Amino acid sequence: MTERVTATEEALALIRLLEQKHGPLMFHQSGGCCDGSSPMCYPEGDLLIGSQDVLLGHIGGVPFYMLKSQFDYWKHTQLIIDVVDGRSGMFSLEGVEGKRFLTRSRAFTKEETDQLQT
């Protein structure tokens, strides 16, 4: 089955660490300026999800949402959440770990696109 969002092993390990420290988590990527264009990790429920947010899937059991207007740009790609060294946005939980989540992407194949539409 084709997934709209996946994560690297490094990202999954960081998610597990953050869950141990903070409990259930959620991700949101708004596409806004500055920090909003990166995947942001919050304690579950700390960010209100509204009718303009799309649930893309789950990574490591954690829901990943994206603002619908941003999703319209990314809907032809699979998002691959990775981790790199550095400071994240000041609201994202991983910042104090000296790591930040990063979105990589690849275009869906025709077969994958067809599967997503069924």
Rosetta silent file (secondary structure, phi, psi, omega in degrees, C-alpha in Angstrom):
SEQUENCE: MTERVTATEEALALIRLLEQKHGPLMFHQSGGCCDGSSPMCYPEGDLLIGSQDVLLGHIGGVPFYMLKSQFDYWKHTQLIIDVVDGRSGMFSLEGVEGKRFLTRSRAFTKEETDQLQT
SCORE:     score description
SCORE:     0.000 S_00000001
   1 L     0.000  135.743  179.673    0.000    0.000    0.000 S_00000001
   2 L   -79.044  131.786  178.555    1.266    3.444   -0.910 S_00000001
   3 L  -108.295  140.919  178.056    1.688    5.818    2.008 S_00000001
   4 L   -75.668  -26.849 -179.561    1.559    9.595    1.691 S_00000001
   5 E  -138.906  134.917  176.916    4.005   10.034    4.574 S_00000001
   6 E  -134.256  177.850  179.508    6.817    7.792    5.823 S_00000001
   7 E  -143.571  149.456  175.334    9.809    8.260    8.117 S_00000001
   8 L   -74.267  165.324  177.009   13.435    7.198    8.197 S_00000001
   9 H   -59.935  -37.261  178.840   14.729    4.949   10.974 S_00000001
  10 H   -63.495  -41.566  178.420   16.458    7.992   12.498 S_00000001
  11 H   -66.002  -41.337  179.402   13.171    9.910   12.587 S_00000001
  12 H   -63.798  -37.746  177.989   11.350    6.941   14.118 S_00000001
  13 H   -65.339  -40.983  178.819   14.012    6.658   16.838 S_00000001
  14 H   -67.630  -37.521  176.283   13.651   10.347   17.669 S_00000001
  15 H   -59.988  -45.641  179.214    9.858    9.993   17.761 S_00000001
  16 H   -60.639  -42.295  178.113   10.192    7.138   20.280 S_00000001
  17 H   -61.632  -45.278 -179.234   12.523    9.248   22.435 S_00000001
  18 H   -66.660  -34.584  176.682   10.118   12.193   22.356 S_00000001
  19 H   -65.319  -39.074  177.861    7.176    9.935   23.223 S_00000001
  20 H   -62.040  -36.121 -177.208    9.056    8.660   26.273 S_00000001
  21 H   -84.424  -34.088 -168.724    9.617   12.240   27.428 S_00000001
  22 H  -121.744   -5.294 -177.069    6.326   13.872   26.413 S_00000001
  23 L    83.294 -159.192 -177.068    3.718   11.139   25.925 S_00000001
  24 L   -57.658  142.891 -174.611    1.507   10.916   22.813 S_00000001
  25 E  -121.459  171.063  171.050    2.582   13.163   19.932 S_00000001
  26 E  -149.978  155.563  174.626    1.294   14.707   16.734 S_00000001
  27 E  -117.836  149.209  173.487    2.888   16.323   13.666 S_00000001
  28 E  -146.298  138.264  174.474    1.700   19.284   11.636 S_00000001
  29 E  -129.193  114.839 -173.004    3.199   20.996    8.601 S_00000001
  30 L   -92.942  -29.281 -175.184    1.489   24.225    7.645 S_00000001
  31 L    84.615    4.329  177.804    3.614   25.558    4.831 S_00000001
  32 L   -72.537 -177.681 -178.951    3.637   28.961    6.485 S_00000001
  33 L   -71.829  164.071  173.793    6.694   31.106    6.766 S_00000001
  34 H    56.096 -122.013 -174.825    9.646   30.334    8.998 S_00000001
  35 H   -63.728  -29.502 -174.515    9.005   27.398   11.337 S_00000001
  36 H   -64.843  -19.843 -179.091    5.671   26.476    9.742 S_00000001
  37 H   -83.096   -4.194  176.520    7.268   25.149    6.584 S_00000001
  38 L  -103.275  156.160  174.052    8.996   22.381    8.577 S_00000001
  39 L   -68.124  127.503 -177.520    7.309   19.382   10.144 S_00000001
  40 E  -109.374  133.774 -179.115    6.479   20.403   13.694 S_00000001
  41 E  -107.365  126.538 -177.908    6.148   17.870   16.508 S_00000001
  42 E  -128.581  158.508  166.241    3.790   18.673   19.384 S_00000001
  43 E   -61.209  140.616 -178.712    2.320   16.874   22.359 S_00000001
  44 L   -54.457  130.120  178.990   -0.945   15.400   21.112 S_00000001
  45 L    90.406   -9.311  179.781   -3.724   17.970   21.411 S_00000001
  46 L   -72.993  -21.065  176.249   -1.429   21.004   21.815 S_00000001
  47 L  -118.232  125.573  179.798   -2.333   22.181   18.309 S_00000001
  48 L   -75.199  127.848  177.937   -5.984   22.334   17.374 S_00000001
  49 L   -93.063  133.017 -177.036   -6.726   20.506   14.132 S_00000001
  50 L  -121.617 -172.988 -176.635   -9.410   22.093   11.985 S_00000001
  51 L   -67.372  -15.754  179.033  -11.363   21.539    8.797 S_00000001
  52 L   -95.266   10.355  177.609   -8.455   22.928    6.735 S_00000001
  53 E  -107.822  140.450 -179.246   -6.049   20.232    7.949 S_00000001
  54 E  -112.809  129.039  173.389   -5.541   16.922    6.134 S_00000001
  55 E   -81.511  111.993 -178.726   -4.447   13.742    7.926 S_00000001
  56 E   -82.569  -26.765 -177.135   -1.774   12.318    5.608 S_00000001
  57 E   153.824 -159.922 -178.604   -1.115    9.218    7.678 S_00000001
  58 E  -130.036  142.452  172.730    0.909    8.108   10.675 S_00000001
  59 E  -122.436  121.943 -176.303    4.647    7.795   11.243 S_00000001
  60 L    59.689   29.535 -178.757    5.660    5.575   14.124 S_00000001
  61 L    81.701    2.463 -176.743    2.002    5.554   15.138 S_00000001
  62 E  -102.242  128.606 -179.459    1.941    9.363   15.362 S_00000001
  63 E   -66.389  143.689  179.883   -0.597   11.288   13.231 S_00000001
  64 E  -124.805  116.292 -179.071    0.816   13.658   10.600 S_00000001
  65 E  -110.440  154.112  175.277   -1.349   16.561    9.444 S_00000001
  66 E  -140.921  142.456  175.849   -0.818   19.171    6.765 S_00000001
  67 E   -59.503  133.754 -174.689   -2.689   22.353    5.986 S_00000001
  68 H   -54.611  -42.443 -179.783   -4.971   21.652    2.998 S_00000001
  69 H   -62.536  -33.756  176.105   -3.593   24.524    0.914 S_00000001
  70 H   -73.373  -41.076  178.659   -0.084   23.111    1.403 S_00000001
  71 H   -57.604  -36.315  179.388   -1.284   19.570    0.671 S_00000001
  72 H   -58.081  -30.560  176.682   -2.574   20.767   -2.704 S_00000001
  73 H   -79.869  -32.493 -171.746    1.063   21.479   -3.654 S_00000001
  74 H  -100.798   -2.370 -170.415    2.462   18.235   -2.219 S_00000001
  75 L   -62.192  -17.414  179.374   -0.311   15.743   -3.114 S_00000001
  76 L   -93.280    7.335 -177.718    1.738   14.246   -5.969 S_00000001
  77 E  -128.454  153.370  171.082    4.646   13.400   -3.686 S_00000001
  78 E   -92.443  129.517  177.060    5.402   11.058   -0.844 S_00000001
  79 E   -87.342  133.565  179.139    6.734   12.892    2.192 S_00000001
  80 E  -120.472  108.348 -177.374    9.708   11.248    3.879 S_00000001
  81 E   -84.370  125.569 -176.951   10.317   12.639    7.348 S_00000001
  82 E  -125.362  178.669  179.156   13.989   12.585    8.263 S_00000001
  83 E  -131.099  138.084  174.083   16.202   14.015   11.020 S_00000001
  84 E  -132.204  160.932  175.226   19.269   16.216   10.738 S_00000001
  85 E   -69.278  146.264  177.411   21.514   17.845   13.302 S_00000001
  86 L   133.426  174.304 -178.527   20.577   21.387   14.248 S_00000001
  87 L   -90.047  138.277  176.714   17.985   23.411   16.070 S_00000001
  88 L   -92.054 -174.917  174.536   14.341   23.140   15.094 S_00000001
  89 L   -61.480  154.276 -173.178   11.635   25.726   15.392 S_00000001
  90 L   -68.547  -12.373  179.621   11.075   26.944   18.888 S_00000001
  91 L   -99.361  -13.147 -176.761    7.690   25.224   19.169 S_00000001
  92 L   -86.373  135.930 -171.069    8.707   21.768   17.943 S_00000001
  93 H   -61.396  -28.196 -173.713    9.629   19.280   20.676 S_00000001
  94 H   -76.429   -8.909 -175.685   12.852   17.975   19.142 S_00000001
  95 H   -54.125  -40.001 -177.953   14.660   21.321   19.371 S_00000001
  96 H   -73.942  -10.447  179.515   16.198   20.618   22.768 S_00000001
  97 H   -87.387   -2.891 -177.859   17.636   17.339   21.444 S_00000001
  98 L    74.988   19.075 -179.891   19.939   19.164   19.012 S_00000001
  99 E  -129.024  162.959  171.769   18.023   17.609   16.105 S_00000001
 100 E  -144.885  145.131  175.481   15.303   18.771   13.758 S_00000001
 101 E   -76.461  147.078 -177.139   12.795   16.989   11.606 S_00000001
 102 E  -138.520  137.490  177.234   13.106   17.611    7.881 S_00000001
 103 E   -95.165  122.961  170.211   10.706   16.804    5.043 S_00000001
 104 E  -109.593  165.632 -179.953   12.153   15.134    1.982 S_00000001
 105 E  -151.872  162.171  172.751    9.945   14.040   -0.892 S_00000001
 106 E  -145.395  148.430  179.610    9.723   12.006   -4.048 S_00000001
 107 E   -71.837  140.758  174.497    7.124   12.030   -6.809 S_00000001
 108 L   -68.665  146.214  171.747    4.637    9.174   -6.824 S_00000001
 109 L   -73.335  167.332  177.204    4.818    6.789   -9.759 S_00000001
 110 H   -59.717  -41.519  179.896    1.745    6.506  -11.993 S_00000001
 111 H   -62.595  -41.940  178.581    0.910    3.177  -10.358 S_00000001
 112 H   -65.913  -41.033  178.258    1.135    4.703   -6.885 S_00000001
 113 H   -61.778  -43.525  178.137   -1.011    7.664   -7.935 S_00000001
 114 H   -61.470  -40.740  179.816   -3.625    5.275   -9.337 S_00000001
 115 H   -65.039  -39.200  179.621   -3.587    3.312   -6.082 S_00000001
 116 H   -65.174  -29.243 -176.821   -4.067    6.477   -4.005 S_00000001
 117 L   -84.373   -7.486  179.927   -7.133    7.406   -6.063 S_00000001
 118 L   -97.757    0.000    0.000   -8.902    4.089   -5.465 S_00000001
